Tab-separated table of C-alpha atoms in Angstrom:
chain	number	residue	atom	x	y	z
H	1077	MET	CA	42.648	31.568	-64.999
H	1078	SER	CA	43.307	31.895	-68.803
H	1079	ILE	CA	40.571	32.321	-71.476
H	1080	SER	CA	40.616	29.707	-74.118
H	1081	ASP	CA	38.854	30.015	-77.487
H	1082	ASP	CA	36.298	27.221	-76.692
H	1083	SER	CA	35.344	28.995	-73.350
H	1084	LEU	CA	33.878	31.903	-75.208
H	1085	PRO	CA	30.800	29.747	-76.643
H	1086	SER	CA	30.439	28.284	-73.115
H	1087	LEU	CA	30.390	31.543	-71.417
H	1088	SER	CA	27.706	32.998	-74.001
H	1089	SER	CA	25.686	29.809	-73.361
H	1090	LEU	CA	25.974	30.290	-69.463
H	1091	SER	CA	24.635	33.865	-69.825
H	1092	ASP	CA	21.829	32.737	-71.961
H	1093	ALA	CA	20.999	29.771	-69.392
H	1094	ILE	CA	20.943	32.244	-66.459
H	1095	LYS	CA	19.045	34.961	-68.233
H	1096	GLY	CA	16.169	32.299	-69.310
H	1097	ASP	CA	16.281	30.401	-65.870
H	1098	ASP	CA	17.226	27.380	-68.080
H	1099	ILE	CA	18.514	24.865	-65.431
H	1100	GLY	CA	18.874	22.026	-67.872
H	1101	SER	CA	21.335	24.004	-70.049
H	1102	LEU	CA	23.204	25.323	-66.944
H	1103	LYS	CA	23.715	21.675	-65.443
H	1104	SER	CA	24.891	20.601	-69.062
H	1105	ILE	CA	27.332	23.502	-69.359
H	1106	LEU	CA	28.772	22.819	-65.814
H	1107	SER	CA	29.023	19.176	-66.340
H	1108	THR	CA	31.460	19.946	-69.349
H	1109	LYS	CA	33.012	22.913	-67.879
H	1110	PRO	CA	33.060	23.021	-64.097
H	1111	GLU	CA	35.242	25.990	-63.753
H	1112	ILE	CA	32.984	28.016	-66.058
H	1113	LEU	CA	31.409	29.950	-63.128
H	1114	GLU	CA	34.776	31.055	-61.714
H	1115	LEU	CA	35.850	32.129	-65.307
H	1116	ALA	CA	32.740	34.234	-65.735
H	1117	ALA	CA	33.161	35.903	-62.452
H	1118	GLN	CA	36.371	36.920	-63.616
H	1119	ILE	CA	35.419	38.045	-67.127
H	1120	TRP	CA	31.917	39.676	-66.430
H	1121	PRO	CA	31.323	43.011	-64.895
H	1122	GLU	CA	29.242	41.000	-62.306
H	1123	ASP	CA	29.413	37.450	-61.207
H	1124	PRO	CA	27.076	34.974	-62.149
H	1125	PHE	CA	25.158	34.821	-59.240
H	1126	ILE	CA	24.450	38.642	-59.140
H	1127	ARG	CA	23.459	38.247	-62.951
H	1128	ALA	CA	21.151	35.413	-61.945
H	1129	TYR	CA	19.507	37.659	-59.326
H	1130	ASN	CA	19.196	40.474	-61.702
H	1131	SER	CA	17.327	38.119	-63.952
H	1132	LYS	CA	15.203	36.739	-61.234
H	1133	SER	CA	16.307	33.327	-62.219
H	1134	LEU	CA	15.322	31.412	-58.928
H	1135	ARG	CA	16.171	27.745	-60.296
H	1136	VAL	CA	19.592	28.939	-61.444
H	1137	ILE	CA	20.352	30.617	-58.157
H	1138	LYS	CA	19.244	27.329	-56.432
H	1139	GLU	CA	21.749	25.434	-58.430
H	1140	ILE	CA	24.738	27.850	-58.414
H	1141	GLY	CA	24.102	28.366	-54.531
H	1142	THR	CA	24.212	24.542	-54.021
H	1143	ARG	CA	27.305	24.044	-56.162
H	1144	LYS	CA	29.172	27.344	-55.140
H	1145	PRO	CA	27.934	28.568	-51.757
H	1146	GLU	CA	30.824	31.289	-51.580
H	1147	PHE	CA	29.087	33.048	-54.492
H	1148	VAL	CA	26.081	33.617	-52.017
H	1149	ARG	CA	28.118	35.665	-49.664
H	1150	THR	CA	29.688	37.790	-52.537
H	1151	LYS	CA	29.414	41.511	-51.756
H	1152	LYS	CA	28.904	44.483	-53.756
H	1153	GLU	CA	30.932	47.785	-53.357
H	1154	ASP	CA	28.458	49.051	-50.666
H	1155	GLY	CA	28.914	45.644	-48.781
H	1156	ASN	CA	25.311	44.537	-49.598
H	1157	THR	CA	24.998	40.696	-50.346
H	1158	ILE	CA	22.207	39.506	-52.700
H	1159	LEU	CA	19.967	38.935	-49.577
H	1160	HIS	CA	20.379	42.599	-48.744
H	1161	LEU	CA	19.163	43.486	-52.207
H	1162	ALA	CA	16.238	41.029	-52.114
H	1163	CYS	CA	15.188	42.353	-48.723
H	1164	ALA	CA	15.120	45.769	-49.885
H	1165	THR	CA	12.983	45.314	-52.800
H	1166	GLY	CA	10.798	42.898	-50.765
H	1167	ASP	CA	11.119	39.755	-52.918
H	1168	LYS	CA	9.986	37.306	-50.411
H	1169	GLU	CA	10.293	34.333	-52.943
H	1170	MET	CA	13.897	35.137	-53.530
H	1171	VAL	CA	14.762	35.648	-49.896
H	1172	SER	CA	13.207	32.269	-49.077
H	1173	VAL	CA	15.610	30.654	-51.906
H	1174	LEU	CA	18.553	32.478	-50.478
H	1175	VAL	CA	18.051	31.669	-46.761
H	1176	ARG	CA	17.417	28.014	-47.689
H	1177	ILE	CA	20.966	28.017	-49.325
H	1178	ASP	CA	22.654	29.711	-46.430
H	1179	SER	CA	20.673	30.816	-43.515
H	1180	GLU	CA	23.852	32.366	-41.916
H	1181	LEU	CA	23.527	35.095	-44.507
H	1182	CYS	CA	20.923	36.586	-42.423
H	1183	CYS	CA	23.627	37.951	-40.037
H	1184	VAL	CA	26.139	39.417	-42.559
H	1185	LYS	CA	26.491	43.133	-42.292
H	1186	ASN	CA	26.990	45.583	-45.137
H	1187	ASN	CA	29.034	48.953	-44.740
H	1188	LEU	CA	26.315	50.558	-42.749
H	1189	SER	CA	26.424	47.736	-40.362
H	1190	MET	CA	22.942	46.575	-41.161
H	1191	THR	CA	21.910	43.061	-41.570
H	1192	PRO	CA	19.219	41.790	-44.218
H	1193	LEU	CA	16.733	42.055	-41.335
H	1194	HIS	CA	17.422	45.784	-40.782
H	1195	THR	CA	16.995	46.321	-44.432
H	1196	ALA	CA	13.963	44.595	-44.759
H	1197	VAL	CA	12.541	46.538	-41.719
H	1198	LYS	CA	13.998	49.673	-43.026
H	1199	HIS	CA	11.747	49.327	-46.120
H	1200	GLY	CA	8.761	48.169	-44.390
H	1201	HIS	CA	8.543	44.582	-45.769
H	1202	GLY	CA	6.877	42.629	-43.153
H	1203	ASP	CA	6.514	39.350	-44.953
H	1204	VAL	CA	10.165	39.308	-45.726
H	1205	VAL	CA	10.955	39.976	-41.945
H	1206	ARG	CA	8.903	36.712	-40.975
H	1207	GLU	CA	10.863	34.731	-43.491
H	1208	LEU	CA	14.261	36.034	-42.217
H	1209	VAL	CA	13.300	35.505	-38.462
H	1210	SER	CA	11.934	32.161	-39.312
H	1211	ALA	CA	15.229	31.040	-40.793
H	1212	CYS	CA	17.610	32.552	-38.441
H	1213	PRO	CA	15.907	33.930	-34.947
H	1214	GLU	CA	19.195	35.016	-33.765
H	1215	SER	CA	19.355	37.794	-36.226
H	1216	LEU	CA	16.698	39.592	-34.076
H	1217	GLY	CA	19.203	40.211	-31.664
H	1218	ILE	CA	21.984	41.852	-33.810
H	1219	GLN	CA	22.544	45.510	-33.540
H	1220	THR	CA	24.075	48.040	-35.733
H	1221	SER	CA	27.299	50.169	-35.075
H	1222	GLN	CA	24.816	52.607	-33.547
H	1223	LEU	CA	23.404	49.784	-31.373
H	1224	GLU	CA	20.188	49.825	-32.982
H	1225	THR	CA	17.996	46.814	-32.901
H	1226	ALA	CA	15.607	45.980	-35.738
H	1227	PHE	CA	12.779	47.435	-33.434
H	1228	HIS	CA	14.824	50.877	-33.571
H	1229	VAL	CA	15.241	50.642	-37.205
H	1230	ALA	CA	11.605	50.312	-37.654
H	1231	VAL	CA	10.546	53.043	-35.545
H	1232	LYS	CA	13.285	55.644	-36.766
H	1233	ASN	CA	12.018	54.889	-40.293
H	1234	ASN	CA	8.361	54.946	-39.236
H	1235	LYS	CA	7.446	51.410	-40.375
H	1236	CYS	CA	4.491	50.545	-38.372
H	1237	HIS	CA	3.592	47.228	-40.268
H	1238	ALA	CA	7.147	46.060	-40.018
H	1239	PHE	CA	7.193	46.859	-36.218
H	1240	LYS	CA	3.892	44.947	-35.573
H	1241	VAL	CA	5.526	41.951	-37.390
H	1242	LEU	CA	8.739	42.345	-35.349
H	1243	LEU	CA	6.605	42.178	-32.207
H	1244	GLU	CA	4.876	38.933	-33.210
H	1245	VAL	CA	7.951	37.179	-34.224
H	1246	ALA	CA	9.894	38.460	-31.134
H	1247	GLU	CA	7.022	37.130	-28.744
H	1248	LYS	CA	6.778	33.778	-30.721
H	1249	HIS	CA	10.511	33.387	-30.186
H	1250	GLU	CA	10.799	34.844	-26.547
H	1251	LYS	CA	12.737	37.725	-27.358
H	1252	ALA	CA	10.682	40.466	-26.218
H	1253	ASP	CA	13.278	41.692	-23.910
H	1254	LEU	CA	14.921	43.095	-27.156
H	1255	LEU	CA	12.550	46.075	-26.743
H	1256	LYS	CA	14.466	47.148	-23.629
H	1257	LYS	CA	17.767	47.384	-25.543
H	1258	GLU	CA	19.333	51.032	-25.797
H	1259	ASP	CA	21.038	52.404	-28.757
H	1260	ASP	CA	24.216	54.463	-28.580
H	1261	GLN	CA	22.276	57.503	-26.935
H	1262	GLY	CA	20.638	55.197	-24.444
H	1263	ASP	CA	17.168	55.558	-26.181
H	1264	THR	CA	14.933	52.518	-26.021
H	1265	VAL	CA	12.322	52.010	-28.742
H	1266	LEU	CA	9.753	53.767	-26.616
H	1267	HIS	CA	11.911	56.942	-26.454
H	1268	VAL	CA	12.366	56.810	-30.331
H	1269	ALA	CA	8.666	56.287	-30.618
H	1270	VAL	CA	7.824	59.395	-28.365
H	1271	SER	CA	10.476	61.517	-30.081
H	1272	ASN	CA	9.045	60.784	-33.622
H	1273	GLU	CA	5.420	61.156	-32.191
H	1274	LEU	CA	4.315	57.635	-33.316
H	1275	VAL	CA	1.245	57.212	-31.290
H	1276	LEU	CA	0.197	53.889	-32.550
H	1277	ILE	CA	3.735	52.359	-32.047
H	1278	VAL	CA	3.536	53.562	-28.390
H	1279	LYS	CA	0.254	51.970	-27.855
H	1280	MET	CA	1.558	48.664	-29.474
H	1281	LEU	CA	4.725	48.741	-27.122
H	1282	LEU	CA	2.444	49.078	-24.110
H	1283	LEU	CA	0.105	46.561	-25.199
H	1284	CYS	CA	3.039	43.840	-25.674
H	1285	TYR	CA	3.849	44.547	-22.204
H	1286	ARG	CA	0.385	44.052	-20.879
H	1287	SER	CA	1.044	40.815	-19.057
H	1288	SER	CA	4.143	41.926	-17.304
H	1289	ARG	CA	3.718	44.692	-14.511
H	1290	THR	CA	7.440	45.216	-14.020
H	1291	GLY	CA	8.356	44.873	-17.612
H	1292	ARG	CA	6.018	47.742	-18.457
H	1293	LEU	CA	6.941	49.835	-15.569
H	1294	LYS	CA	10.787	49.485	-16.383
H	1295	LEU	CA	10.089	50.388	-20.049
H	1296	VAL	CA	8.188	53.594	-19.047
H	1297	HIS	CA	10.752	54.578	-16.425
H	1298	SER	CA	13.846	53.728	-18.626
H	1299	THR	CA	16.035	56.728	-18.837
H	1300	ASN	CA	18.521	57.579	-21.751
H	1301	LYS	CA	21.972	59.059	-21.546
H	1302	LYS	CA	20.460	62.534	-20.933
H	1303	GLY	CA	18.467	61.198	-18.037
H	1304	TYR	CA	15.034	61.571	-19.731
H	1305	THR	CA	12.461	59.111	-19.666
H	1306	ALA	CA	9.876	58.691	-22.433
H	1307	LEU	CA	7.330	60.754	-20.491
H	1308	ASP	CA	10.092	63.511	-20.036
H	1309	LEU	CA	10.471	63.693	-23.805
H	1310	CYS	CA	6.708	63.971	-24.292
H	1311	ASN	CA	6.411	66.600	-21.737
H	1312	MET	CA	9.040	68.612	-23.748
H	1313	ASN	CA	6.936	68.395	-26.785
H	1314	PRO	CA	4.041	70.708	-27.211
H	1315	SER	CA	2.714	68.901	-30.393
H	1316	VAL	CA	-0.830	67.559	-30.773
H	1317	SER	CA	0.565	64.107	-30.922
H	1318	ALA	CA	2.476	64.389	-27.738
H	1319	THR	CA	-0.587	65.470	-25.891
H	1320	ARG	CA	-2.203	62.038	-27.210
H	1321	ILE	CA	0.972	60.053	-26.085
H	1322	ARG	CA	1.311	61.672	-22.791
H	1323	PRO	CA	-2.071	60.168	-21.013
H	1324	ILE	CA	-1.227	56.646	-22.413
H	1325	LEU	CA	2.208	57.020	-20.789
H	1326	ILE	CA	1.042	58.476	-17.599
H	1327	GLU	CA	-1.952	55.701	-17.251
H	1328	ALA	CA	0.477	53.021	-17.657
H	1329	ASP	CA	2.810	54.487	-15.050
H	1330	VAL	CA	0.010	54.970	-12.577
H	1331	ILE	CA	-1.655	51.307	-12.975
H	1332	GLU	CA	1.512	49.488	-12.997
H	1333	SER	CA	3.253	51.717	-9.939
H	1334	TYR	CA	0.015	51.093	-7.892
H	1335	PHE	CA	0.023	47.252	-8.472
H	1336	LEU	CA	3.754	46.828	-8.121
H	1337	ARG	CA	3.823	48.811	-4.970
H	1338	LYS	CA	0.854	46.603	-3.798
H	1339	SER	CA	2.589	43.546	-4.511
H	1340	GLU	CA	5.794	44.699	-3.020
H	1341	SER	CA	3.892	45.714	0.027
H	1342	SER	CA	2.251	42.245	0.341
H	1343	THR	CA	5.712	40.541	0.064
H	1344	SER	CA	7.174	43.048	2.558
H	1345	LYS	CA	4.235	42.257	4.874
H	1346	SER	CA	4.784	38.450	4.488
H	1347	ASN	CA	8.597	38.895	5.077
H	1348	SER	CA	7.941	41.101	8.213
H	1349	SER	CA	5.450	38.666	9.604
H	1350	SER	CA	8.164	36.066	9.534
H	1351	MET	CA	10.828	38.123	10.815
H	1352	TRP	CA	8.314	39.168	13.756
H	1353	LEU	CA	7.537	35.583	14.574
H	1354	THR	CA	11.419	34.853	14.759
H	1355	GLU	CA	12.007	37.832	16.863
H	1356	LYS	CA	9.060	37.534	19.230
H	1357	ARG	CA	9.155	33.728	19.600
H	1358	ASP	CA	9.735	33.971	23.457
H	1359	VAL	CA	6.841	36.184	24.022
H	1360	LEU	CA	4.632	33.851	21.934
H	1361	LEU	CA	5.940	31.096	23.983
H	1362	VAL	CA	4.942	32.637	27.239
H	1363	ILE	CA	1.712	33.823	26.068
H	1364	LEU	CA	0.825	30.323	24.627
H	1365	ALA	CA	2.019	28.688	27.887
H	1366	ILE	CA	-0.365	31.128	29.918
H	1367	PHE	CA	-3.366	30.238	27.749
H	1368	ILE	CA	-2.595	26.415	28.262
H	1369	GLY	CA	-2.398	27.067	32.077
H	1370	VAL	CA	-5.654	28.905	32.278
H	1371	VAL	CA	-7.262	26.293	30.502
H	1372	PHE	CA	-5.986	23.607	32.768
H	1373	THR	CA	-6.817	25.934	35.887
H	1374	VAL	CA	-10.328	26.680	34.655
H	1375	SER	CA	-10.830	23.018	33.704
H	1376	SER	CA	-9.617	21.811	37.199
H	1377	ALA	CA	-12.157	24.376	38.839
H	1378	LEU	CA	-15.323	23.056	36.925
H	1379	PRO	CA	-16.242	20.299	39.002
H	1380	THR	CA	-16.421	22.339	42.157
H	1381	TYR	CA	-19.045	24.825	40.161
H	1382	PHE	CA	-20.588	22.125	38.230
H	1383	PRO	CA	-20.841	18.789	40.167
H	1384	LYS	CA	-21.691	15.914	38.272
H	1385	ASP	CA	-24.039	14.636	40.684
H	1386	LYS	CA	-26.330	17.640	40.300
H	1387	ILE	CA	-26.814	17.427	36.759
H	1388	ASN	CA	-29.857	15.679	35.847
H	1389	ALA	CA	-29.424	13.998	32.418
H	1390	SER	CA	-31.542	10.691	32.837
H	1391	GLU	CA	-33.192	11.432	29.641
H	1392	PRO	CA	-31.114	11.835	26.173
H	1393	PHE	CA	-31.253	15.563	24.962
H	1394	GLN	CA	-32.589	16.259	21.329
H	1395	PHE	CA	-29.973	17.657	19.018
H	1396	GLU	CA	-31.692	20.874	18.597
H	1397	ALA	CA	-30.815	21.413	22.405
H	1398	VAL	CA	-27.215	21.914	21.271
H	1399	ALA	CA	-27.608	25.080	19.469
H	1400	SER	CA	-30.600	26.195	21.740
H	1401	GLY	CA	-28.184	26.308	24.894
H	1402	ARG	CA	-30.238	23.821	26.841
H	1403	LEU	CA	-27.417	21.513	27.625
H	1404	PRO	CA	-25.570	21.615	30.907
H	1405	LEU	CA	-23.362	24.880	30.907
H	1406	VAL	CA	-20.238	23.007	31.737
H	1407	PHE	CA	-20.513	21.421	28.366
H	1408	TYR	CA	-20.129	24.685	26.686
H	1409	PHE	CA	-17.303	25.523	28.874
H	1410	LEU	CA	-15.436	22.457	27.892
H	1411	VAL	CA	-16.024	23.236	24.248
H	1412	CYS	CA	-14.323	26.597	24.551
H	1413	LEU	CA	-11.545	25.328	26.596
H	1414	THR	CA	-10.978	22.392	24.208
H	1415	VAL	CA	-10.826	24.955	21.270
H	1416	THR	CA	-8.432	27.106	22.964
H	1417	LEU	CA	-6.088	24.334	24.212
H	1418	THR	CA	-5.997	22.653	20.764
H	1419	ILE	CA	-5.060	25.953	18.816
H	1420	SER	CA	-2.381	26.727	21.515
H	1421	ALA	CA	-0.980	23.431	21.740
H	1422	CYS	CA	-0.474	23.378	18.003
H	1423	PHE	CA	1.199	26.615	17.909
H	1424	LEU	CA	3.344	25.840	20.979
H	1425	THR	CA	4.373	22.496	19.500
H	1426	VAL	CA	5.554	24.292	16.256
H	1427	LEU	CA	7.616	27.002	18.076
H	1428	LEU	CA	9.099	24.226	20.358
H	1429	TYR	CA	10.096	21.773	17.721
H	1430	LYS	CA	12.375	24.571	16.105
H	1431	LEU	CA	14.202	24.843	19.372
H	1432	PRO	CA	17.436	22.771	20.388
H	1433	LEU	CA	16.094	19.442	21.513
H	1434	GLY	CA	12.654	20.385	19.989
H	1435	TYR	CA	11.588	16.777	19.324
H	1436	LEU	CA	11.695	16.113	23.070
H	1437	LEU	CA	9.728	19.204	23.833
H	1438	PHE	CA	7.410	18.058	21.009
H	1439	LEU	CA	6.795	14.733	23.003
H	1440	SER	CA	6.171	16.953	26.056
H	1441	GLY	CA	3.239	18.956	24.298
H	1442	ILE	CA	1.832	15.697	23.231
H	1443	ALA	CA	1.932	14.287	26.769
H	1444	ILE	CA	0.139	17.636	28.030
H	1445	PHE	CA	-2.603	17.314	25.313
H	1446	PHE	CA	-3.264	13.607	26.233
H	1447	LEU	CA	-3.415	14.917	29.930
H	1448	TYR	CA	-6.296	17.246	28.945
H	1449	ILE	CA	-8.015	14.602	27.146
H	1450	LEU	CA	-8.273	12.482	30.389
H	1451	LEU	CA	-9.185	15.660	32.596
H	1452	ALA	CA	-12.028	16.550	29.987
H	1453	ASN	CA	-13.152	12.930	30.233
H	1454	TYR	CA	-13.184	13.168	33.983
H	1455	ILE	CA	-15.067	16.608	34.284
H	1456	MET	CA	-17.437	16.090	31.511
H	1457	PRO	CA	-21.034	14.974	33.044
H	1458	GLU	CA	-22.429	11.958	31.053
H	1459	PHE	CA	-25.519	12.547	29.107
H	1460	PHE	CA	-26.473	11.594	25.560
H	1461	ILE	CA	-27.821	13.660	22.554
H	1462	LYS	CA	-30.161	11.803	20.318
H	1463	LEU	CA	-29.614	12.336	16.597
H	1464	GLY	CA	-32.209	10.116	14.828
H	1465	SER	CA	-31.863	6.731	15.948
H	1466	HIS	CA	-28.333	7.198	17.231
H	1467	HIS	CA	-27.136	8.528	20.674
H	1468	ILE	CA	-23.920	10.580	20.724
H	1469	SER	CA	-21.998	10.760	24.071
H	1470	SER	CA	-21.466	14.290	25.763
H	1471	TYR	CA	-17.796	13.768	25.603
H	1472	ARG	CA	-17.475	12.773	21.929
H	1473	LEU	CA	-19.922	15.606	20.962
H	1474	MET	CA	-17.516	18.129	22.885
H	1475	TRP	CA	-14.690	16.820	20.558
H	1476	ILE	CA	-16.764	17.088	17.262
H	1477	LEU	CA	-17.833	20.661	17.908
H	1478	ALA	CA	-14.466	21.875	19.153
H	1479	LEU	CA	-12.657	20.307	16.018
H	1480	SER	CA	-15.493	21.506	13.732
H	1481	TYR	CA	-15.050	25.020	14.989
H	1482	ILE	CA	-11.475	25.022	14.476
H	1483	PHE	CA	-11.844	23.738	10.859
H	1484	ALA	CA	-14.695	26.121	10.129
H	1485	GLY	CA	-12.643	29.075	11.230
H	1486	THR	CA	-9.491	28.030	9.385
H	1487	LEU	CA	-11.516	27.609	6.368
H	1488	LEU	CA	-13.265	30.701	6.699
H	1489	LEU	CA	-9.785	32.657	6.729
H	1490	LEU	CA	-8.469	30.750	3.944
H	1491	VAL	CA	-11.451	31.483	1.806
H	1492	GLY	CA	-11.279	35.112	2.875
H	1493	LYS	CA	-7.851	35.387	2.034
H	1494	TYR	CA	-8.572	33.667	-1.344
H	1495	PHE	CA	-11.333	35.922	-2.160
H	1496	LEU	CA	-9.163	38.954	-1.320
H	1497	PHE	CA	-6.564	37.618	-3.718
H	1498	CYS	CA	-8.960	37.177	-6.409
H	1499	PHE	CA	-10.477	40.543	-5.955
H	1500	ASN	CA	-7.236	42.200	-6.334
H	1501	LYS	CA	-6.418	40.077	-9.331
H	1502	PHE	CA	-9.934	41.048	-10.712
H	1503	ALA	CA	-9.205	44.764	-10.069
H	1504	TYR	CA	-5.723	44.651	-11.846
H	1505	TRP	CA	-7.453	42.677	-14.918
H	1506	LEU	CA	-10.260	45.220	-15.140
H	1507	MET	CA	-7.954	48.116	-15.085
H	1508	MET	CA	-5.687	46.641	-17.734
H	1509	ARG	CA	-8.664	45.736	-19.936
H	1510	LEU	CA	-9.962	49.350	-19.593
H	1511	GLN	CA	-6.359	50.535	-20.742
H	1512	ASP	CA	-5.916	47.949	-23.334
H	1513	SER	CA	-9.355	48.280	-24.938
H	1514	ASN	CA	-7.831	51.813	-26.056
H	1515	LEU	CA	-4.796	50.194	-27.454
H	1516	LEU	CA	-6.515	47.249	-29.150
H	1517	SER	CA	-9.157	49.666	-30.772
H	1518	THR	CA	-6.167	51.315	-32.852
H	1519	SER	CA	-4.112	48.342	-33.485
H	1520	ALA	CA	-6.078	47.407	-36.547
H	1521	LYS	CA	-4.943	50.478	-38.173
H	1522	VAL	CA	-1.644	48.649	-38.779
H	1523	GLU	CA	-3.381	46.327	-41.368
H	1524	SER	CA	-4.274	49.274	-43.647
H	1525	HIS	CA	-0.560	49.868	-44.229
H	1526	ASP	CA	0.521	46.371	-45.271
H	1527	GLN	CA	1.424	47.287	-48.640
H	1528	SER	CA	3.387	50.484	-48.095
H	1529	GLY	CA	4.374	50.153	-44.509
H	1530	GLU	CA	3.985	53.787	-44.129
H	1531	ILE	CA	1.900	55.740	-41.669
H	1532	GLU	CA	1.301	59.408	-41.514
H	1533	MET	CA	3.104	61.231	-38.724
H	1534	LYS	CA	0.577	62.531	-36.227
């Protein structure tokens, strides 16, 4: 593009407008000479956009970025864009303007394969990190040529505050799994934190996974390419900081391993029970059939030992007589037999229903149960129990008691199982609180480094 004589005053005016952040003059110049920006980019040692950045002219940057978006992606010799430079200096206002012009700028890498997010993290600017991730959450997952995530960069450069911000935004955008990413040496963030003796970051990492048993356990047990876990690296380090990190890792490993094994054991027992029921179905069918046969045999023999005509029940019994055992003995026999038959018949029906033509066997089970109802009605001596102004027949009371026993027993088993489950949950919660209280007590130290992002190596 040739330079005409009348372009020189326009270039001078453009330079003054950029330095003074004079948006009115800029618009006036661009309206008369739309090509002035391209001309300035050829003549000046730096293009107009970079000059506007150096002058901190935010309004001019917005206008140029809107008119010429390609200027936003202009790179310097080191591959850094304007956004990289703003992230390095921690200029949040400038970063906010740039990402509004082009949010995809967050994913552009420089010659060191670092994105603006990596740059912001490297220099410890937590507020800039929030701005970048808010504009482009995908930038969290971008890795360098050494496969380093932003978390790796934060830990390797000992930027505790930036790391804390990364944890917060990763949890917000459901990207906490990035903590398990490995670099080109197979090191996770935990490996790097232990190697650099960063006690506080180790605590924050484990605290981040406090709600996930398997997640925390996998993080602690993860090995790098040399086959070392974080605990192995800690054991090889005789420093004072390593002695502080070691019990943290051991405690997390012991607690998570215990509850994971308990959970797996519970699942295994459940699966084993199902397999056992399948394998032993024939045996169960025989046992249940024997129970039902015994019930019918004993029921049929009861009239021989307890004839109805020998039971004197001309007067109704008081309800207290039920618990005191003053009712005819045959009544208690029939209650027990009814409980046994009802439970056996229910289990037998379930097992038979899964067999071929199970619905026919199911109908047979119902017929057998109906037969017992008639038999019990025939055997049961007729008497009444007085309950207030009402009289309950012996036969009806038998069924009420039998079904009440079954219901109460089932409810007791379920409540016991539920309380056992709650106890295990409470035990796990208590152990985690004891562990996390130590982590939480130190996490507040991060706030003291908001300005510098630096913590002293322990």
